[in-house]
Coordinates of C-alpha atoms in Angstrom, one line a residue:
M375 CA 89.9 -64.8 23.9
L376 CA 89.6 -61.1 24.8
N377 CA 92.0 -61.4 27.7
L378 CA 94.5 -63.2 25.5
L379 CA 94.3 -60.5 22.8
L380 CA 94.6 -57.7 25.4
F381 CA 97.5 -59.4 27.0
F382 CA 99.6 -59.7 23.8
V383 CA 98.7 -56.2 22.7
S384 CA 99.8 -54.8 26.1
L385 CA 103.0 -56.9 26.0
F386 CA 103.7 -55.6 22.5
L387 CA 103.4 -52.0 23.7
V388 CA 105.8 -52.7 26.6
I389 CA 108.3 -54.3 24.3
K390 CA 108.2 -51.7 21.6
S391 CA 108.2 -48.7 23.9
A392 CA 111.1 -50.2 25.9
D393 CA 113.0 -50.7 22.6
S394 CA 112.4 -47.0 21.8
A395 CA 113.4 -46.0 25.2
I396 CA 116.7 -47.8 24.9
L397 CA 117.3 -46.3 21.5
Y398 CA 116.7 -42.7 22.6
S399 CA 118.6 -43.2 25.9
S400 CA 121.6 -44.5 23.9
K401 CA 121.4 -41.4 21.6
L402 CA 121.2 -39.2 24.7
A403 CA 124.2 -40.9 26.3
T404 CA 126.2 -40.6 23.1
S405 CA 125.5 -36.9 22.8
L406 CA 126.9 -36.6 26.4
K407 CA 130.1 -38.4 25.3
L408 CA 130.0 -41.2 27.8
S409 CA 132.1 -44.4 27.3
K410 CA 130.3 -47.5 25.9
H411 CA 131.0 -49.4 29.1
I412 CA 129.2 -46.8 31.2
V413 CA 126.4 -46.4 28.6
G414 CA 125.8 -50.2 28.7
F415 CA 126.0 -50.8 32.4
L416 CA 124.4 -47.6 33.8
I417 CA 122.4 -45.8 31.1
V418 CA 121.0 -48.5 28.8
A419 CA 120.5 -51.0 31.6
A420 CA 118.6 -48.4 33.7
I421 CA 116.1 -48.0 30.8
S422 CA 116.0 -51.7 30.1
V423 CA 114.6 -52.5 33.5
L424 CA 111.7 -50.1 33.1
P425 CA 109.2 -52.8 31.9
E426 CA 110.0 -55.1 34.8
T427 CA 110.0 -52.1 37.2
L428 CA 106.6 -50.8 36.2
I429 CA 105.0 -54.2 36.0
S430 CA 106.3 -55.1 39.4
I431 CA 105.1 -51.9 41.0
Q432 CA 101.7 -52.3 39.4
S433 CA 101.4 -55.9 40.6
A434 CA 102.4 -55.0 44.1
L435 CA 99.8 -52.2 44.3
Q436 CA 97.2 -54.6 43.0
G437 CA 97.9 -57.1 45.7
I438 CA 99.6 -59.7 43.5
P439 CA 103.4 -59.2 44.2
S440 CA 104.3 -62.8 43.2
F441 CA 103.5 -61.8 39.6
G442 CA 106.0 -59.0 39.8
V443 CA 108.7 -60.9 41.7
G444 CA 108.3 -63.8 39.3
T445 CA 108.8 -61.4 36.4
L446 CA 111.9 -59.9 37.9
F447 CA 113.7 -63.1 38.9
G448 CA 112.5 -65.1 35.9
S449 CA 113.7 -62.4 33.5
N450 CA 117.0 -62.3 35.3
V451 CA 117.6 -66.0 34.9
A452 CA 116.8 -65.6 31.2
D453 CA 119.1 -62.7 30.9
L454 CA 122.0 -64.6 32.4
S455 CA 121.5 -67.7 30.2
L456 CA 119.0 -67.6 27.3
V457 CA 119.8 -64.0 26.3
F458 CA 123.5 -64.7 26.0
V459 CA 122.7 -67.8 23.9
L460 CA 120.7 -65.7 21.5
V461 CA 123.4 -63.0 21.4
L462 CA 126.1 -65.6 20.6
L463 CA 123.8 -67.2 18.0
F464 CA 122.7 -64.2 16.1
A465 CA 125.8 -62.1 16.5
G466 CA 127.7 -64.8 14.7
K467 CA 130.8 -64.5 16.9
G468 CA 132.0 -64.8 20.5
L469 CA 131.9 -62.0 23.0
K470 CA 135.2 -60.5 24.3
V471 CA 135.2 -59.8 28.0
E472 CA 137.1 -56.9 29.5
S473 CA 139.3 -57.5 32.5
K474 CA 137.5 -54.8 34.5
T475 CA 134.3 -56.9 34.2
L476 CA 135.9 -59.9 35.8
K477 CA 137.5 -57.8 38.6
D478 CA 134.0 -56.9 39.8
Q479 CA 132.6 -60.4 39.8
Y480 CA 132.7 -61.1 43.6
W481 CA 131.0 -57.8 44.3
Y482 CA 128.4 -58.7 41.7
F483 CA 127.7 -62.0 43.4
L484 CA 127.5 -60.4 46.8
A485 CA 125.0 -57.8 45.5
L486 CA 122.8 -60.5 43.9
A487 CA 122.9 -62.5 47.2
V488 CA 121.5 -59.6 49.2
P489 CA 117.9 -59.8 47.9
L490 CA 118.0 -63.6 48.5
A491 CA 119.1 -63.2 52.1
L492 CA 116.6 -60.4 52.9
G493 CA 113.7 -62.2 51.2
Y494 CA 114.4 -65.7 52.5
N495 CA 111.3 -65.5 54.8
G496 CA 109.0 -64.5 51.9
Y497 CA 108.6 -60.9 52.9
Y498 CA 110.3 -57.5 52.0
S499 CA 109.8 -54.6 54.5
R500 CA 110.4 -51.0 53.7
L501 CA 113.7 -51.1 55.6
E502 CA 114.8 -54.1 53.5
G503 CA 113.7 -52.3 50.4
L504 CA 115.9 -49.3 51.3
L505 CA 118.8 -51.7 51.9
L506 CA 118.3 -53.2 48.5
I507 CA 118.2 -49.8 46.8
L508 CA 121.4 -48.8 48.6
T509 CA 123.1 -52.1 47.6
G510 CA 122.3 -51.5 43.9
L511 CA 123.4 -47.8 44.1
C512 CA 126.6 -48.7 45.8
F513 CA 127.6 -51.2 43.1
H514 CA 126.7 -48.7 40.4
V515 CA 128.8 -46.0 42.1
H516 CA 131.6 -48.5 42.3
A517 CA 131.3 -49.3 38.6
L518 CA 131.3 -45.6 37.7
N519 CA 134.4 -44.9 39.9
R520 CA 136.3 -47.8 38.3
N521 CA 135.5 -46.5 34.8
K522 CA 135.5 -42.7 35.4
G523 CA 138.8 -42.5 33.6
S524 CA 137.1 -43.6 30.4
I525 CA 134.6 -40.7 30.4
K526 CA 135.6 -38.3 27.7
K527 CA 135.8 -34.7 28.9
V528 CA 134.4 -32.9 25.9
R529 CA 131.5 -30.5 25.4
A530 CA 128.1 -32.3 25.5
E531 CA 125.6 -31.7 22.8
F532 CA 122.2 -32.0 24.5
S533 CA 119.1 -32.9 22.5
F534 CA 115.7 -31.9 23.8
K535 CA 114.0 -33.9 21.0
T536 CA 115.8 -37.0 22.1
L537 CA 114.8 -36.3 25.8
F538 CA 111.2 -35.8 24.7
L539 CA 111.1 -39.1 22.8
L540 CA 112.6 -40.9 25.7
L541 CA 110.0 -39.5 28.1
A542 CA 107.2 -40.4 25.6
S543 CA 108.4 -43.9 25.4
M544 CA 108.4 -44.2 29.2
V545 CA 104.8 -43.0 29.4
V546 CA 103.8 -45.7 26.9
L547 CA 105.7 -48.2 29.1
L548 CA 103.6 -47.2 32.1
V549 CA 100.3 -47.7 30.3
G550 CA 101.4 -50.9 28.7
S551 CA 102.7 -52.4 32.0
H552 CA 99.4 -51.6 33.8
F553 CA 97.3 -53.6 31.2
T554 CA 100.0 -56.3 31.0
V555 CA 99.5 -57.1 34.7
E556 CA 95.7 -57.0 34.5
S557 CA 95.4 -59.1 31.4
G558 CA 98.2 -61.5 32.5
V559 CA 96.5 -62.3 35.8
A560 CA 93.2 -62.8 34.0
L561 CA 94.8 -65.1 31.5
A562 CA 96.4 -67.1 34.3
D563 CA 93.0 -67.5 35.9
T564 CA 91.4 -68.6 32.6
L565 CA 94.1 -71.2 32.0
N566 CA 94.3 -72.1 35.7
L567 CA 98.0 -71.3 35.8
N568 CA 100.1 -70.0 38.7
P569 CA 100.4 -66.2 38.2
A570 CA 104.1 -66.3 39.2
L571 CA 104.7 -68.7 36.3
V572 CA 102.9 -66.4 33.9
G573 CA 105.1 -63.5 35.1
M574 CA 108.2 -65.6 35.0
F575 CA 108.0 -67.2 31.5
I576 CA 105.5 -65.1 29.4
V577 CA 105.9 -61.6 30.7
G578 CA 109.5 -62.2 32.0
L579 CA 110.7 -63.4 28.6
G580 CA 108.8 -60.6 26.8
T581 CA 110.5 -57.9 28.9
T582 CA 114.0 -59.3 28.1
L583 CA 113.5 -58.7 24.3
P584 CA 114.6 -55.0 24.4
E585 CA 118.0 -55.8 26.0
T586 CA 118.3 -58.9 23.9
L587 CA 117.8 -57.0 20.6
F588 CA 120.1 -54.2 21.8
A589 CA 122.8 -56.6 22.9
I590 CA 122.7 -58.5 19.5
K591 CA 122.9 -55.2 17.6
A592 CA 125.8 -54.1 19.8
A593 CA 127.7 -57.4 19.4
R594 CA 127.2 -57.4 15.6
H595 CA 128.9 -54.0 15.5
H596 CA 131.7 -55.3 17.7
Y597 CA 130.6 -53.3 20.8
D598 CA 131.0 -56.3 23.1
S599 CA 131.4 -54.3 26.3
L600 CA 128.2 -52.4 25.5
A601 CA 126.3 -55.7 25.1
L602 CA 127.8 -57.3 28.3
G603 CA 127.2 -54.1 30.3
D604 CA 123.6 -53.9 29.2
I605 CA 122.7 -57.4 30.3
L606 CA 124.7 -57.6 33.5
G607 CA 123.6 -54.1 34.5
T608 CA 119.9 -55.0 33.9
V609 CA 120.1 -58.1 36.1
L610 CA 121.8 -56.3 39.0
T611 CA 119.3 -53.4 38.9
D612 CA 116.3 -55.7 38.7
A613 CA 117.5 -57.8 41.7
T614 CA 118.3 -54.9 44.0
I615 CA 117.0 -51.4 43.1
V616 CA 113.7 -52.6 41.4
V617 CA 112.8 -55.1 44.1
G618 CA 113.8 -52.5 46.8
L619 CA 111.7 -49.8 45.1
V620 CA 108.6 -52.0 45.1
A621 CA 109.1 -52.9 48.8
L622 CA 109.6 -49.2 49.7
I623 CA 106.4 -48.3 48.0
K624 CA 104.4 -51.1 49.5
P625 CA 106.0 -53.9 51.7
F626 CA 104.8 -57.3 50.5
A627 CA 104.8 -61.0 51.2
F628 CA 105.3 -63.5 48.4
D629 CA 105.8 -67.2 47.8
E630 CA 109.1 -68.1 49.4
R631 CA 109.8 -70.5 46.6
L632 CA 110.6 -67.5 44.4
V633 CA 113.7 -66.8 46.5
H634 CA 114.6 -70.4 47.5
L635 CA 114.4 -71.8 44.0
T636 CA 114.2 -69.0 41.4
G637 CA 116.6 -66.7 43.2
L638 CA 119.0 -69.6 43.6
F639 CA 118.9 -70.2 39.9
M640 CA 119.6 -66.5 39.3
L641 CA 122.7 -66.5 41.5
T642 CA 123.9 -69.8 40.1
G643 CA 123.5 -68.5 36.6
A644 CA 125.7 -65.5 37.4
V645 CA 128.4 -67.7 38.8
L646 CA 128.2 -70.0 35.8
L647 CA 128.4 -67.1 33.4
F648 CA 131.4 -65.5 35.0
T649 CA 133.1 -68.8 35.1
F650 CA 132.7 -69.1 31.4
M651 CA 133.9 -65.6 30.9
Q652 CA 137.2 -66.4 32.6
S653 CA 137.9 -69.1 30.0
G654 CA 140.0 -67.2 27.4
R655 CA 138.3 -63.9 28.3
K656 CA 135.7 -64.7 25.7
L657 CA 132.2 -66.3 25.5
E658 CA 131.9 -68.7 22.6
K659 CA 129.1 -70.8 21.2
K660 CA 130.2 -73.9 23.1
E661 CA 129.6 -72.0 26.4
G662 CA 126.2 -71.0 24.9
I663 CA 125.2 -74.6 24.7
F664 CA 125.8 -75.1 28.4
L665 CA 123.9 -71.9 29.2
F666 CA 120.9 -73.1 27.1
V667 CA 120.9 -76.4 29.0
F668 CA 121.0 -74.5 32.3
Y669 CA 118.0 -72.4 31.2
A670 CA 116.1 -75.6 30.1
L671 CA 116.8 -77.1 33.5
F672 CA 115.4 -73.9 35.1
V673 CA 112.2 -74.1 33.0
F674 CA 111.7 -77.8 33.8
T675 CA 112.2 -77.3 37.5
E676 CA 109.9 -74.3 37.8
F677 CA 107.0 -76.0 36.0
I678 CA 107.4 -79.2 38.0
T679 CA 107.6 -77.4 41.4
G680 CA 105.0 -74.8 40.4
K681 CA 102.2 -77.3 39.8

């Protein structure tokens, strides 16, 4: 009972502090007069991945990397399917897709395929970690160059108060992520569950809440490009830079099934999502139904094969 209570308290800290980090990073980006597309894909997404990043680093350092990898890949599948379902449902409208988003789709698929290719043998070395980080950075530089014309060249109004609150939120994230890993693994042992499944479905879904709430709010205010950029940027950063950072800190072996099955679902989800985006340059609720079925299939498959 104590492990269960500690787990949910820690997860609550991670979710709330991440939500605050997104809020203050958005304010900081706005004060610097960056376009909404850049804010979503680069700034907000970078903060959104902090819970997964810190949890994955903690799990690798504690010798349970499958927990972290399960959290990363599981949350990515949820981001590419279930999160869009929730955004379409609660925003009360479809999401308009900019042409620049579709132009980058093949580069996006390629970037997501790199961690699957490098991790096919169930091991990430420091060299592979470096390659993953470079892959993610190259895509982000490409996105920045494609949209640099949208950056408004006006005087920035920097806020030290916003920066302080952002850093404070990140500190709480670090503490919360540490106890989430410890209590999550203890809970998995108590319930005799696979730690990777706990990371994938309990922690993974919990860490998607910040970008989910942010995307819903952005969509309701008709900032569709901000919502799309946040989610797509989070997935790409998780799969490349975050996994690479963990491997660079401490090379690790893990259950190959996380790449062979979960990673394949992640890549398939991205292809399916972009296919729907091409239909009328808009995501509607009917596409949301297919995305929900896809996520349900993912959950069913993971639990059956994870036993």
